[in-house]
Coordinates of C-alpha atoms in Angstrom, one line a residue:
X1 CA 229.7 65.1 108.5
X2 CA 230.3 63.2 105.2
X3 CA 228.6 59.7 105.1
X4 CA 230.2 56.8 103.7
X5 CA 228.0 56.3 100.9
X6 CA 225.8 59.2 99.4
X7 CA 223.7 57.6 97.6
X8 CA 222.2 54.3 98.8
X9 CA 219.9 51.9 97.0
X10 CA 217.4 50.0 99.4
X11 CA 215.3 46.6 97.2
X12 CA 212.3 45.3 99.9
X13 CA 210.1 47.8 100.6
X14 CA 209.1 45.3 104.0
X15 CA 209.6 46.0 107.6
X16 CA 213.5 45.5 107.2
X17 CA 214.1 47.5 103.6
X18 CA 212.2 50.4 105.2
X19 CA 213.6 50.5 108.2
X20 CA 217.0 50.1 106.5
X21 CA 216.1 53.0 104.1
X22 CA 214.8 55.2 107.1
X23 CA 218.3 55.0 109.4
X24 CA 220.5 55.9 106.0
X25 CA 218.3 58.9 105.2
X26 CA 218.6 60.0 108.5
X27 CA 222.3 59.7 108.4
X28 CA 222.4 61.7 105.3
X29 CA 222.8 59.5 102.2
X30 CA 220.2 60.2 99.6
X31 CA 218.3 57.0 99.6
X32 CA 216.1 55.0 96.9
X33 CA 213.7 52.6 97.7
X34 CA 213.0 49.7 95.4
X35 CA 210.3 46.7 95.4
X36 CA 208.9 44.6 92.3
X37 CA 205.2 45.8 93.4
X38 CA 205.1 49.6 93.1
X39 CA 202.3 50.0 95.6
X40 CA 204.3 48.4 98.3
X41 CA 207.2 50.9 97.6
X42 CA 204.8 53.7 98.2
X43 CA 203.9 52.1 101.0
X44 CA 206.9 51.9 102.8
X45 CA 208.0 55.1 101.9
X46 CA 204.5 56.5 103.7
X47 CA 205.0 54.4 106.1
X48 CA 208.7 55.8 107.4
X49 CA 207.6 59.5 106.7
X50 CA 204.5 59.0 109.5
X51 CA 207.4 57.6 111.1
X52 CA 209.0 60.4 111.3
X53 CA 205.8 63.2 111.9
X54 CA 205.3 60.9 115.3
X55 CA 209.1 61.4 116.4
X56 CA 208.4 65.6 115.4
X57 CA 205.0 65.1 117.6
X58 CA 207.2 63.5 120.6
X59 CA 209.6 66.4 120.2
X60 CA 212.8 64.0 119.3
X61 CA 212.6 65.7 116.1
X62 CA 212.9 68.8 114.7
X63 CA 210.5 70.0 111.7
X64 CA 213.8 70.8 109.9
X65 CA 215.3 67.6 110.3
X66 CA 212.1 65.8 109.0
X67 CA 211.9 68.2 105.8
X68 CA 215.6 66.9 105.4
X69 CA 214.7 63.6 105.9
X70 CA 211.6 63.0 103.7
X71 CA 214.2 65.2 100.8
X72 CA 216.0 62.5 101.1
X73 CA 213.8 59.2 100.5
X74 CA 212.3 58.5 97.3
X75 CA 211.3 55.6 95.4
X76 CA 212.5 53.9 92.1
X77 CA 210.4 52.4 89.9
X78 CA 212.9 49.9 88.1
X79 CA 216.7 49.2 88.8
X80 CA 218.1 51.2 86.4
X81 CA 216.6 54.4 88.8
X82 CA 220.2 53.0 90.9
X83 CA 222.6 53.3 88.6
X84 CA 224.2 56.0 90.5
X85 CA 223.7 54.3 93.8
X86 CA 227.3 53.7 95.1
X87 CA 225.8 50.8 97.9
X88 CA 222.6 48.3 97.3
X89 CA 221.3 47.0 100.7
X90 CA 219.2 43.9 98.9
X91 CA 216.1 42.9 101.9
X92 CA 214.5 40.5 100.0
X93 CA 212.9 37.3 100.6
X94 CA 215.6 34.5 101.8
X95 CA 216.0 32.1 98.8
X96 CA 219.0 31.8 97.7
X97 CA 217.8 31.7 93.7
X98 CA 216.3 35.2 94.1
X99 CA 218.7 37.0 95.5
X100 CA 222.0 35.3 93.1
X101 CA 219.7 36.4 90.3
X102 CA 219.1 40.1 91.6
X103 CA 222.6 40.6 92.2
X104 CA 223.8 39.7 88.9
X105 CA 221.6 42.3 86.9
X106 CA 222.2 45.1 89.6
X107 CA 225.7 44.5 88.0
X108 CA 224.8 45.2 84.8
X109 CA 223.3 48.4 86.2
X110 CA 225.5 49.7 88.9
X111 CA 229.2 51.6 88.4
X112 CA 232.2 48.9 88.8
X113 CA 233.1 50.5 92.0
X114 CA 229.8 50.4 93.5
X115 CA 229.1 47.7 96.9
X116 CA 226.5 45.4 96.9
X117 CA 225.2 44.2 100.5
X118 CA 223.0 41.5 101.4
X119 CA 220.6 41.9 104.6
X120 CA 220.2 38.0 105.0
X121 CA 220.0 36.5 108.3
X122 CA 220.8 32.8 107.6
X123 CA 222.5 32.3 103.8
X124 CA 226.0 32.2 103.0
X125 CA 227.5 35.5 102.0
X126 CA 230.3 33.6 100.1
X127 CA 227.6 31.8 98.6
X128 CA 225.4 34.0 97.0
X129 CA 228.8 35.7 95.6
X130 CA 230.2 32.9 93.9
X131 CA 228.8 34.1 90.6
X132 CA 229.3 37.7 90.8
X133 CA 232.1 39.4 88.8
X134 CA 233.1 41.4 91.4
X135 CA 232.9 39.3 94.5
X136 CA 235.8 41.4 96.9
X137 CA 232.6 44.3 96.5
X138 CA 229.9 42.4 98.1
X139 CA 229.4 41.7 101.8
X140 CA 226.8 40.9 104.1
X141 CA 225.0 43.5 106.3
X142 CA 222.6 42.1 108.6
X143 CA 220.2 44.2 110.5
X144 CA 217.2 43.1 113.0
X145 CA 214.1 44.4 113.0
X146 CA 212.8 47.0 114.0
X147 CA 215.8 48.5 112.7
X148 CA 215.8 51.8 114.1
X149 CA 215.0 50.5 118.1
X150 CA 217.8 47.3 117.2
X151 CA 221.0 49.1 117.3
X152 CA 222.9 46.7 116.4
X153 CA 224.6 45.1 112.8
X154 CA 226.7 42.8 111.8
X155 CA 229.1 42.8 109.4
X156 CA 229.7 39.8 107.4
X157 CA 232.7 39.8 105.0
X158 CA 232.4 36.9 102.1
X159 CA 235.4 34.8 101.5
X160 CA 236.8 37.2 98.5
X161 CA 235.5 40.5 100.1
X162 CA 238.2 43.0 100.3
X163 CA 238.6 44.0 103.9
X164 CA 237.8 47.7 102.9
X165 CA 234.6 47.3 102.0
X166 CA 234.0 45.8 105.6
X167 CA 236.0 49.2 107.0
X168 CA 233.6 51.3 105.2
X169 CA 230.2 49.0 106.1
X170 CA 231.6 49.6 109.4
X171 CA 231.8 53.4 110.1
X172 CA 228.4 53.9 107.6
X173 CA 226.4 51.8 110.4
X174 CA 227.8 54.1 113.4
X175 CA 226.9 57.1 110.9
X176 CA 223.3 55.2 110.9
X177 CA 223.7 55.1 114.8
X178 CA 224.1 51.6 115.1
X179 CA 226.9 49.5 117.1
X180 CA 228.6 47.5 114.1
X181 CA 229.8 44.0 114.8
X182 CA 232.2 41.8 112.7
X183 CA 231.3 38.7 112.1
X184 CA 232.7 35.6 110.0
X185 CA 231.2 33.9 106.9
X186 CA 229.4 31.0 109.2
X187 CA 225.9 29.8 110.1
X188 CA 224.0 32.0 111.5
X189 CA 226.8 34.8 111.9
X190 CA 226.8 36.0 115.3
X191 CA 223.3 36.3 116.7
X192 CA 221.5 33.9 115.4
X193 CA 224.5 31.4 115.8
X194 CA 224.9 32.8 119.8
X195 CA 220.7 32.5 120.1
X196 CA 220.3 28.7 119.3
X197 CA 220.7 27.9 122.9
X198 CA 218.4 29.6 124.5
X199 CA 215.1 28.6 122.3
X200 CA 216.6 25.0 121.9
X201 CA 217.3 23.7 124.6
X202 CA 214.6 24.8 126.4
X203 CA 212.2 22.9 124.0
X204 CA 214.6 19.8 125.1
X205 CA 213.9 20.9 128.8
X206 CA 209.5 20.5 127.4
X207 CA 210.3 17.7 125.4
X208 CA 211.9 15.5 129.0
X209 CA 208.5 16.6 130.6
X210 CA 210.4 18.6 133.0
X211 CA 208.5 21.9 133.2
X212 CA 205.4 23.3 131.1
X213 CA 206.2 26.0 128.9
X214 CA 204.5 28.9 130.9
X215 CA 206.7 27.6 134.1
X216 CA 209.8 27.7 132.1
X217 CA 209.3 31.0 130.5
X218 CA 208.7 32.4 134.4
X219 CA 212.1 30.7 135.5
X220 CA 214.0 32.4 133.2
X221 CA 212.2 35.6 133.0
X222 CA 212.8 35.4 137.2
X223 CA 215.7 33.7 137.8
X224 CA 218.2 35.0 135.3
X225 CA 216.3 38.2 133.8
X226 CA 215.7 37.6 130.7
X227 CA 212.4 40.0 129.1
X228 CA 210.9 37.2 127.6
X229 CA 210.4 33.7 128.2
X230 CA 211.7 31.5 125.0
X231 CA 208.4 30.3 124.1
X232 CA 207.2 34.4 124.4
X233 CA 209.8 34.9 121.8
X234 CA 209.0 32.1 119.4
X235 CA 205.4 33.6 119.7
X236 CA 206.5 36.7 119.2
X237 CA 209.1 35.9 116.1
X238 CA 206.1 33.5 115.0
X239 CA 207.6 29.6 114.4
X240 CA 207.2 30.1 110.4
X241 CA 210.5 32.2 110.5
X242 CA 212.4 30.6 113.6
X243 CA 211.5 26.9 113.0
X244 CA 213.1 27.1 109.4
X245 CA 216.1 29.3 111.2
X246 CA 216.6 26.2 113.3
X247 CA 216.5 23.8 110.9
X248 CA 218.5 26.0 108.6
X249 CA 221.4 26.5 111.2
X250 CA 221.7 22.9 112.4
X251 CA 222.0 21.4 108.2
X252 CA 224.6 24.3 107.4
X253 CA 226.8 22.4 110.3
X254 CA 226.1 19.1 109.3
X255 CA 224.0 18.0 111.8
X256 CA 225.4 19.6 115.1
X257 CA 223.8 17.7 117.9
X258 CA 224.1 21.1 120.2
X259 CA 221.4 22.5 117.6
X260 CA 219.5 19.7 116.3
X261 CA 215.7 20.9 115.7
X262 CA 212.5 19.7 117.6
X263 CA 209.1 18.0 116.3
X264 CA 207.5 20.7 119.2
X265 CA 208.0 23.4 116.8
X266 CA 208.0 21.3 113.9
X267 CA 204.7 19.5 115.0
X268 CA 203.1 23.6 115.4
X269 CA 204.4 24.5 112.5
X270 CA 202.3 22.0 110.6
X271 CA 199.6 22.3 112.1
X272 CA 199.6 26.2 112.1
X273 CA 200.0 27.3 115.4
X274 CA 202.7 29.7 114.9
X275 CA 202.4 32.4 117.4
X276 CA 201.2 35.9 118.3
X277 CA 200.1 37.0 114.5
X278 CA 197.8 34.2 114.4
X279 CA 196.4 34.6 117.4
X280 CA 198.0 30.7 118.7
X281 CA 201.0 29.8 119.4
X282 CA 202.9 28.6 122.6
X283 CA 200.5 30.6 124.1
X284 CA 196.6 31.8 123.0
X285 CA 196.2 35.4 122.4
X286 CA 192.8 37.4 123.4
X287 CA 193.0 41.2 121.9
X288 CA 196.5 40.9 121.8
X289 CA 197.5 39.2 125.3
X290 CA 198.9 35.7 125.8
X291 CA 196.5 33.8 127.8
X292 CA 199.3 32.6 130.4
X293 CA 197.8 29.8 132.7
X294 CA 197.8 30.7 137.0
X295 CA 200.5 29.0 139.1
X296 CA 199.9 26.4 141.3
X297 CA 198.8 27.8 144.8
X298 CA 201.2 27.5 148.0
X299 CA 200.6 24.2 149.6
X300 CA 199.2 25.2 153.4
X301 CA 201.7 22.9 155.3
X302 CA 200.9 23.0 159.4
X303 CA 203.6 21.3 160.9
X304 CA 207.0 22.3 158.8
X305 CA 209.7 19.7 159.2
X306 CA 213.2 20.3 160.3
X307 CA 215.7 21.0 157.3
X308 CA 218.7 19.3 156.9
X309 CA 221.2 21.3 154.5
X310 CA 224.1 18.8 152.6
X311 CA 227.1 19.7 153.1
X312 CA 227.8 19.8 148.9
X313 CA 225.4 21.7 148.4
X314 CA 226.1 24.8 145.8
X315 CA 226.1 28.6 148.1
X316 CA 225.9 26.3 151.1
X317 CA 226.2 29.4 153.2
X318 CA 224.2 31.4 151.3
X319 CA 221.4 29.0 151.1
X320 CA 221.4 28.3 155.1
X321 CA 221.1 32.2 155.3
X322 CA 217.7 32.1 153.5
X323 CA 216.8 28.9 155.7
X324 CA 217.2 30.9 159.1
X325 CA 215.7 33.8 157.3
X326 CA 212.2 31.7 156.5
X327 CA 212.3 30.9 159.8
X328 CA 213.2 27.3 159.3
X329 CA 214.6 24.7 161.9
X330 CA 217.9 23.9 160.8
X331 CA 219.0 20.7 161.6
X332 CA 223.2 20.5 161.4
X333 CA 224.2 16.9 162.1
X334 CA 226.4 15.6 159.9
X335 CA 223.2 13.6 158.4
X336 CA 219.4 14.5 158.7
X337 CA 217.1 13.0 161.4
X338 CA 214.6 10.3 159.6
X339 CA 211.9 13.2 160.3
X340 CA 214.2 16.1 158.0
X341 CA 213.7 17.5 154.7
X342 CA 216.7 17.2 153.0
X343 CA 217.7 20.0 150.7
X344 CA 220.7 19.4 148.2
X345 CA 222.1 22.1 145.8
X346 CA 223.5 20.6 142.6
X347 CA 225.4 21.7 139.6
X348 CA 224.5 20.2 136.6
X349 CA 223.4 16.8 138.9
X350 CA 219.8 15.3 138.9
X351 CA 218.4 15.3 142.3
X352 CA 218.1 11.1 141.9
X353 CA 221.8 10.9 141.3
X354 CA 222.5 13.2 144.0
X355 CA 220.5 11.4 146.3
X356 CA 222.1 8.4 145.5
X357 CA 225.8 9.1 145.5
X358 CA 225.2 11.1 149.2
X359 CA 223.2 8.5 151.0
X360 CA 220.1 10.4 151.0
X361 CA 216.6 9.2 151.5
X362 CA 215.4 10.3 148.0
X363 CA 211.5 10.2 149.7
X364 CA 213.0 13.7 151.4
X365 CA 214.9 14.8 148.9
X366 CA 214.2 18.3 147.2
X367 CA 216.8 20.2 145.2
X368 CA 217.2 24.0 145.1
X369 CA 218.5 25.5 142.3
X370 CA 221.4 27.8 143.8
X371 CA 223.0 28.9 140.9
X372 CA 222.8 32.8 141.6
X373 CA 222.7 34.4 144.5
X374 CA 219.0 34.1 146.0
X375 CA 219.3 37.9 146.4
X376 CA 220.0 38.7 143.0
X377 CA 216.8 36.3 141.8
X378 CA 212.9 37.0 141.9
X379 CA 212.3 33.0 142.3
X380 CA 213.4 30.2 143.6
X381 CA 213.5 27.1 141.7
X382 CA 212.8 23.4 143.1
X383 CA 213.0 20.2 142.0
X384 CA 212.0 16.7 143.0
X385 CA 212.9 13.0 142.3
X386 CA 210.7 10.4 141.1
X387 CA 210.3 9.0 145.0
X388 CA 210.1 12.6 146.8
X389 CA 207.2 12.1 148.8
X390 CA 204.1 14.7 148.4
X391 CA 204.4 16.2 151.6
X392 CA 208.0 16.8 151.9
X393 CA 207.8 18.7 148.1
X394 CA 204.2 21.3 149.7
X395 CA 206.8 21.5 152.7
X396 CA 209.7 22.8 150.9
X397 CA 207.2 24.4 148.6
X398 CA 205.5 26.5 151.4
X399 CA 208.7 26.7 152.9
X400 CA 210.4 28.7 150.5
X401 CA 207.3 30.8 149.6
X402 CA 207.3 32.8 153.0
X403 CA 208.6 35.7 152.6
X404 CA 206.4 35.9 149.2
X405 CA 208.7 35.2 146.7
X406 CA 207.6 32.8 144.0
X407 CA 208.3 29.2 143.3
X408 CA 208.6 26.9 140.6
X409 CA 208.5 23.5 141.5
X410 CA 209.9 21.1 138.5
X411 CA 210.3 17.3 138.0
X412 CA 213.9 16.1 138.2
X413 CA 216.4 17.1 135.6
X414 CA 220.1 17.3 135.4
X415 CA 220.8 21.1 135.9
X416 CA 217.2 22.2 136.6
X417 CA 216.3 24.8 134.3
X418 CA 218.3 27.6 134.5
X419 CA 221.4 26.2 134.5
X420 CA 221.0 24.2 131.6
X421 CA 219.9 26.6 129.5
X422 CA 223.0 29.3 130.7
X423 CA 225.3 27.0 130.6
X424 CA 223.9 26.4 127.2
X425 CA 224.4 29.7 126.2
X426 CA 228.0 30.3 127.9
X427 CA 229.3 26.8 126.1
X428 CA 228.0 28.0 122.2
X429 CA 229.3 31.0 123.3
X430 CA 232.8 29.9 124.2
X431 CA 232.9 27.8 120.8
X432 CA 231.9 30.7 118.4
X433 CA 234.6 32.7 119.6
X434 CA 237.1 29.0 119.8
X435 CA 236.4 29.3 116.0
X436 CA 237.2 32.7 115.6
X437 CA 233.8 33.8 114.0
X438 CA 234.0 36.9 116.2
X439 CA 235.7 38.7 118.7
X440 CA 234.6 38.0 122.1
X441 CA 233.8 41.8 122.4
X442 CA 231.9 41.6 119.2
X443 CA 230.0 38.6 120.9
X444 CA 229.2 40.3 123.9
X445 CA 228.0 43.4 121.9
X446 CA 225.9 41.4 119.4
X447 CA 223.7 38.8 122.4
X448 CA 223.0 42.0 124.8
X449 CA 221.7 44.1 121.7
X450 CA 220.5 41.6 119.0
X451 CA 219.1 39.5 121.6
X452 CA 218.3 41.6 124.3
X453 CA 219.6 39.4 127.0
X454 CA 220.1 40.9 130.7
X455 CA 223.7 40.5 130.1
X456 CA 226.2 38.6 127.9
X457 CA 227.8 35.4 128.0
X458 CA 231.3 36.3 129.7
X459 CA 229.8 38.1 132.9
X460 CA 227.6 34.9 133.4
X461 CA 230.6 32.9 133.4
X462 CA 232.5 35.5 135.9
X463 CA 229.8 36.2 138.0
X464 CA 229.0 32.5 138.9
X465 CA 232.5 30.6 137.9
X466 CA 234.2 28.6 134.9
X467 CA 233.9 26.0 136.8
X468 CA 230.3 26.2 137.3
X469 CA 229.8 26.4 134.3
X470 CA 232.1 23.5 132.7
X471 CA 230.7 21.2 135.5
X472 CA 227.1 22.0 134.1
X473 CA 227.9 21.2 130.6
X474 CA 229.8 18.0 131.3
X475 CA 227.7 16.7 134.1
X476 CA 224.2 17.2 132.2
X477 CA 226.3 15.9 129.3
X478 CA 226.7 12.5 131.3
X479 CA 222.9 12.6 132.8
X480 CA 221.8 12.7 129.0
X481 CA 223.9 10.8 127.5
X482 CA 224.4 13.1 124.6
X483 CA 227.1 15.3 123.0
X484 CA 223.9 17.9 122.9
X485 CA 225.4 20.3 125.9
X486 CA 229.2 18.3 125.4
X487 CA 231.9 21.7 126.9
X488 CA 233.4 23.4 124.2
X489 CA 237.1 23.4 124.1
X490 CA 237.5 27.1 124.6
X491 CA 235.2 26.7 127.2
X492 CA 237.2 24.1 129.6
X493 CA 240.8 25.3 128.6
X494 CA 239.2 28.7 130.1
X495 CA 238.7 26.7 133.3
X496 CA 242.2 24.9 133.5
X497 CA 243.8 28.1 133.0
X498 CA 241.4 29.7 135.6
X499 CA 241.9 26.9 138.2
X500 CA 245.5 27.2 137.6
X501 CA 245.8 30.3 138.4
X502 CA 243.6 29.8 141.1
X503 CA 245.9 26.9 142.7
X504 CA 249.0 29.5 142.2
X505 CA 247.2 31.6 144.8
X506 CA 246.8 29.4 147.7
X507 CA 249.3 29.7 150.6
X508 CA 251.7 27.4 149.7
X509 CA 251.4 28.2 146.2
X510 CA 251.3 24.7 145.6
X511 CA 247.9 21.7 145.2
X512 CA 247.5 20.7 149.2
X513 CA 246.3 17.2 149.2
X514 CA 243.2 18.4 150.5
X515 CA 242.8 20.2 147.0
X516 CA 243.8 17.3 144.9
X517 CA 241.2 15.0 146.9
X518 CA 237.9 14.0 144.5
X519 CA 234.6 14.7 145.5
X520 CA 232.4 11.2 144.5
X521 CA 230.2 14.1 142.4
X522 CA 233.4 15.2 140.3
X523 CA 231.9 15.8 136.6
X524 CA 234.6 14.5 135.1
X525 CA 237.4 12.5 136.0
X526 CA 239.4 13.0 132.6
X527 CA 239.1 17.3 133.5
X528 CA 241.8 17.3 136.3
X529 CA 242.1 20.6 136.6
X530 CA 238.3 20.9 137.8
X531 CA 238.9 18.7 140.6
X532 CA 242.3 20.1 142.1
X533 CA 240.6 24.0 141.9
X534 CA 240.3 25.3 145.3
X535 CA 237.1 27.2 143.7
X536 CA 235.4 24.0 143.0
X537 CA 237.0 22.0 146.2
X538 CA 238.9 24.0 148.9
X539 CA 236.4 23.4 152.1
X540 CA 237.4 27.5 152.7
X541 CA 236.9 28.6 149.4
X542 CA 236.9 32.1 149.3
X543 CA 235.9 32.3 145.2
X544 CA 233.2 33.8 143.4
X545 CA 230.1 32.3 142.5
X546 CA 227.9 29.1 143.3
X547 CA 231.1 26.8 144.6
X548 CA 231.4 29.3 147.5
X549 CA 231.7 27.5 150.4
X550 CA 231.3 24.4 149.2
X551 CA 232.3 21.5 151.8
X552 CA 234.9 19.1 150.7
X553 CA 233.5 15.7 152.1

């Protein structure tokens, strides 16, 4: 096989430049690696070749392939050693100053047809182009570290870069054995564009005094799958490289409510506590491992009230299956007893307001966060109001902990936890591909690989409905009072055009006035469309996802 480019240039000789240089060797190109300090060059070119002796130990590698290999990597002691390079991958520090400047004498070096790439992660491509002579050669070519376990890249083309350099960047990264993605001169690009809501607004969901940060890493390590926690990553990334990525991606668009910065990080930042490398961050670190504080016990609860189910609650069905399943007495008048816990299922609604709007003693009011399948989950999720009494919250506590699956309990917030944050992430989601910065393929490729997440944005949304998911964004929009978690247009024309076809399947293929009828909770009375859905209102619905039966009052 012929690769793209033969002879490839590498500047950085850090964890990204050498594991950049490492993936072209081994897809053939003859490969110079370049840093300003010799010794670290040497380094990093030790450093891949007992990469690459380990991978022979494991068997993965021949001792063929890894004679080939180290033939292939050298270093350079000074940039005129790449004159012959027909790419430059620059993995340099990210200031802007720096890399304008080494770009503009690696033109004085290189051949006129040769393609300058930059590796950053946050800076304009178009920007640091704007004084090259030959701006339709330069892209940008962002990898994540470790490179060679993060198969993934995107592919950033600057506003004057001829689409063939893009082709080419394209087929050289699934010669390196990577999964290229296109991506659009923006903020962020792709990944970290897609990734501000997960880290962000869980801070937010901290910052309200909703949930600890141990209890909110569990919830969504639990409840939706992710590997780690949000405040595990930022230890993990360490908050003197995400902090300024935050701050960095929230100036570029002007002050974007949806990804405005917090003083948590900001305030640890300062003060030094930046995660895993120095031994404090979110969490403190012992030999390595996070210190992660015990969960509350199980309340011992002798006499268990009654439960009393409302009839809006999200997976209603669902729910009262894992009632009878505890063993719980069901109570199924059409309100509770004055002894009954009350259990109501929200979407995107406080527990308060729910209370409220339904009647509800809020003293025995407990929400359940239903927003996947209890099946499908490895916790439950509860929340209470500011006047749930103690003993019905260590009832539904123990309650739900019998068959030994854990609980979180939370204080009230508009969309608990989980669905705050997912909605979070479908919404930014919806808008990066409303602005055409990618394709929503691309998307989906770049969050499950780049960011690890149990699955991308789009199966979310299918799996548990459009509708859920606009009625979280423009209910916890309301609660907050903020344009913070406002839908994204893409996001509720997907829903319209969902809950239109929707309505075109129903028996008459026509709105029944049952369907056009307005539930007191609508989110929104200016989003018609939501309220006439039969997924969202139809008393039978027979849809996918949390408004499954779902009782129109």
């Amino acid at each position: 096989m012929t690769v793209s480019f033969q002879k490839v240039a590498v500047i950085g000789a850090g964890a990204m430049g050498r594991g950049i240089a490492q993936i072209a060797a081994q897809a053939g190109s003859q490969v110079w690696l370049y840093d300003t300090q010799p010794e670290a060059t040497a380094k990093a070119r030790d450093a891949v070749f007992q990469q690459w002796d380990k991978l022979q130990e494991k068997g993965r590698l021949s001792a063929e392939a890894v004679a080939g290999h180290k033939s292939r990597l050298q270093g350079a002691s000074a940039l005129q050693d790449l004159a012959e390079c027909d790419l430059v991958v620059e993995a340099i520090v990210e200031k802007i100053d720096v890399k304008k400047s080494l770009f503009t004498e690696l033109e004085k070096v290189l051949a006129s047809t040769a393609v300058l790439v930059t590796n950053t992660s946050s800076l304009s491509v178009t920007a640091i182009a704007a004084a090259l002579q030959r701006p339709a050669l330069f892209a940008g070519y962002h990898f994540f570290n470790p490179v060679p376990l993060m198969k993934v890249v995107e592919v950033i083309a600057g506003l004057k870069t001829d689409p063939s350099v893009c082709k080419r960047l394209t087929e050289f990264a699934r010669q390196m054995g990577h999964t290229p993605v296109q991506a659009q001169d923006t903020p962020g690009f792709i990944v970290n564009h897609a990734g501000r809501g997960y880290g962000t607004e869980a801070l937010r969901i901290v910052s309200e005094g909703v949930a600890d940060f141990a209890t909110i890493d569990r919830i969504l390590r639990d409840q939706v799958g992710f590997k780690l926690g949000p405040f595990e990553l930022f230890d993990l990334t360490a908050l003197d490289v995400s902090h300024h990525v935050i701050e960095a991606i929230y100036h570029q668009y002007y002050e974007e409510p949806r990804y405005r910065p917090n003083v948590i990080t900001a305030q640890r930042l300062a003060g030094g506590v930046v995660g895993k490398k120095v031994g404090e961050g979110f969490y403190k670190y012992v030999d390595g491992a996070a210190q992660v504080p015990a969960e509350p016990p199980v309340p011992v609860v002798d006499n268990m009230p009654p439960v009393w189910v409302s009839p809006r609650a999200a997976r209603r069905m669902d729910l009262l299956q894992v009632l009878k399943n505890l063993g719980a007495k069901i109570e199924t008048g059409a309100s509770p007893s004055p002894e009954a816990l009350t259990l109501v299922a929200p979407l995107g609604f406080d527990i308060t307001t729910v209370a409220v709007v339904e009647r509800l003693d809020p003293a025995r009011t407990v929400g359940i966060d239903m927003l996947f399948e209890d099946g499908a989950t490895k916790r439950r999720v509860l929340a209470t109001n500011p006047a749930t009494r103690a003993d019905m919250r260590d009832a539904a506590h123990a309650l739900f902990a019998r068959d030994g699956k854990a609980v979180s309990v939370i204080r009230d917030s508009g969309g608990f936890v989980t669905q705050r944050v997912v909605a979070t992430i479908v919404n930014i989601a919806s808008d990066i591909c409303q602005q055409r910065i990618c394709s929503p393929q691309d998307l989906e490729t770049a969050v499950t690989l780049g960011l690890a997440y149990p699955m991308g944005p789009w199966p979310w949304a299918t799996d548990w409905g459009r509708t859920a998911s606009l009625r979280c964004c423009s209910t916890c929009k309301r609660f907050m009072a903020t344009p913070v978690i406002a839908p994204a247009p893409g996001c509720a024309a997907g829903v319209r055009l969902a809950c239109h076809s929707c309505t075109l399947k129903t028996e008459h293929d026509r709105p029944t006035a049952q369907h056009q009828r307005r539930s007191d909770l609508d989110p929104d009375p200016q989003q018609p469309g939501v309220s006439q859905c039969p997924r969202a209102r139809n008393v039978r619905c027979r849809g996918r996802g949390p408004e499954r039966g779902r009782v129109q009052p």
